[in-house]
XYZ file of C-alpha atoms in Angstrom:
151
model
C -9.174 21.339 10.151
C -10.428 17.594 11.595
C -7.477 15.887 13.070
C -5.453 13.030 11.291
C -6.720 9.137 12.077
C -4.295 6.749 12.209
C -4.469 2.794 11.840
C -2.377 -0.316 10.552
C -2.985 -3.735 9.635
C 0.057 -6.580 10.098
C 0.106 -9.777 7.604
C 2.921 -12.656 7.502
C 4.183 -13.737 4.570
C 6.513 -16.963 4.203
C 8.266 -14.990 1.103
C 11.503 -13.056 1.520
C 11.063 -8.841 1.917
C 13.132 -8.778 -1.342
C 10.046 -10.445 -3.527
C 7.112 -8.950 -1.519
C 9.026 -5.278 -1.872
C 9.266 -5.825 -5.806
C 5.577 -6.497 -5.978
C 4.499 -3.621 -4.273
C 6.987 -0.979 -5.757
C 5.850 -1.892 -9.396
C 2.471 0.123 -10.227
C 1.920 -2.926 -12.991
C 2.086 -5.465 -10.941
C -0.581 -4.501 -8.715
C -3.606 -5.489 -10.941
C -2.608 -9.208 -10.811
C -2.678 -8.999 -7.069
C -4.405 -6.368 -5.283
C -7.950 -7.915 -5.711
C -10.917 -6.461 -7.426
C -10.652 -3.542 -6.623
C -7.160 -2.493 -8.958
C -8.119 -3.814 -12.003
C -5.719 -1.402 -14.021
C -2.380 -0.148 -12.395
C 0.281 1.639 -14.474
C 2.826 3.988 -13.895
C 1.510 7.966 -14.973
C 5.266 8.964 -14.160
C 8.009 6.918 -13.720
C 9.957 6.712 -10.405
C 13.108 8.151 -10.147
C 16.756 6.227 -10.159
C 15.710 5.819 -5.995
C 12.229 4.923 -6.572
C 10.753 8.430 -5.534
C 9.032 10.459 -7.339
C 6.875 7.907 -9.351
C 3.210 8.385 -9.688
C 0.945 5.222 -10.351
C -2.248 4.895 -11.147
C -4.559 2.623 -9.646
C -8.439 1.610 -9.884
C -11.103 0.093 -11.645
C -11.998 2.666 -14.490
C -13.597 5.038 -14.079
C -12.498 5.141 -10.611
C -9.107 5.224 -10.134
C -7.053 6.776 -7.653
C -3.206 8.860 -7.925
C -0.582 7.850 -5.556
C 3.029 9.474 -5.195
C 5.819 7.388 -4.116
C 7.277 9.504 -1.546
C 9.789 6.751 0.203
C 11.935 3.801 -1.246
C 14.171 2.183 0.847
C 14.310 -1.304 -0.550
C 13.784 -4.142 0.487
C 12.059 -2.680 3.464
C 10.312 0.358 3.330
C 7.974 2.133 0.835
C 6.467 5.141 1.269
C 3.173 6.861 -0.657
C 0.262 9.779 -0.569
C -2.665 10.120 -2.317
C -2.865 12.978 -4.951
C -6.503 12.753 -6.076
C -9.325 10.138 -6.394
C -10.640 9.641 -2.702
C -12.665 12.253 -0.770
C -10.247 13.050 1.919
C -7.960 15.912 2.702
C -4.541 14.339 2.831
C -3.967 10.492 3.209
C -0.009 8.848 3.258
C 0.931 5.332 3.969
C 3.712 3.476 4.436
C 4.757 -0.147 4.448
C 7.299 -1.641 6.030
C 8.700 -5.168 6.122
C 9.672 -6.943 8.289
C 12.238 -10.249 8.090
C 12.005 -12.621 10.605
C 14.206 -15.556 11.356
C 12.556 -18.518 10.182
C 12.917 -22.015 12.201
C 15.778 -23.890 11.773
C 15.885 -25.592 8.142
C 12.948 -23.081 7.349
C 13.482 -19.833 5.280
C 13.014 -16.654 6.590
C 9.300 -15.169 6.922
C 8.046 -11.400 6.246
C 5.820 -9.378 8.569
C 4.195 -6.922 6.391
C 3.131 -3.415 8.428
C 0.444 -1.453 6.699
C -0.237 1.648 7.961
C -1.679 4.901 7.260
C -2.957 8.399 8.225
C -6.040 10.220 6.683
C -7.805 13.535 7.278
C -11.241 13.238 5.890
C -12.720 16.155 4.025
C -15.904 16.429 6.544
C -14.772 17.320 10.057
C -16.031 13.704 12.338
C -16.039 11.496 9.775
C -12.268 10.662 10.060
C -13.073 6.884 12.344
C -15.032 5.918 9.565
C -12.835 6.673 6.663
C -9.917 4.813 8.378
C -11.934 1.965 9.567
C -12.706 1.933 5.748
C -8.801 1.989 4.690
C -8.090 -0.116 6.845
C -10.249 -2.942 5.725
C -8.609 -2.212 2.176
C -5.304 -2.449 2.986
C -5.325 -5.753 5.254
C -7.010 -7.375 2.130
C -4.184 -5.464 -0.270
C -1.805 -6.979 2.448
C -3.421 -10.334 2.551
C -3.039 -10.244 -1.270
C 0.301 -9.327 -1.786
C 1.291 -11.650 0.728
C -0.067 -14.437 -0.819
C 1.387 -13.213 -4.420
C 4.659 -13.038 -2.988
C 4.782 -16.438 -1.753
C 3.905 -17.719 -5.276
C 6.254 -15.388 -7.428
């Protein structure tokens, strides 16, 4: 079996963890800011009462993807893993945030950490599906940094 590839991407955000977290735990939200490439995002099964559990799904029809929420730790940690829709083996992510002390008079900032692990499907090809998930998530990050500042 090829071996896992790992790789992050790290975004600031001038909103508080709390509003970034409640953007990216909600499956509907996601269409209004993850960019064109979730143009429909809905929940398939509802989380539980800890946030685990759920299932969203997320794409632009008819390509859309099935992620299970695997960690919820709010306002600073949430946890996923692809179920179907990309040509890997197994891919998980988590995202953690981060609050930092803003200056004095200024509110507190958010560092966002995006990172993930894949195993692609054809052994050697692992660099270039994280270098490709990578780019996707620093512009989800960028996104839902930029969303959370506004909400």
């Amino acid at each position: 079996m090829p071996a896992p590839c790992h790789f992050g991407v790290q975004v600031m955000s001038a909103a508080s963890p709390e509003t970034v977290y409640r953007l990216l735990a909600d499956a509907r939200s996601w269409s209004s800011w993850a960019g064109p490439l979730i143009t429909r995002a809905e929940w398939e099964v509802a989380p539980g009462p800890n946030g685990v559990g759920g299932i969203r799904r997320l794409g632009r029809p008819p390509y859309m993807v099935r992620e299970e929420i695997v960690a919820a730790e709010p306002p600073f940690h949430h946890g996923y893993r692809l179920l179907s829709g990309q040509p890997v083996r197994s891919y998980r992510a988590d995202v953690h945030l981060i609050e930092l002390e803003g200056p004095t008079g200024q509110a507190a900032r958010t560092r966002i950490e995006w990172t993930g692990t894949v195993v692609a499907l054809v052994p050697g090809t692992g660099w270039l599906m994280a270098h490709l998930l990578r780019r996707m998530l620093h512009g989800f990050a960028r996104r839902l940094a930029a969303a959370a500042e506004t909400a």
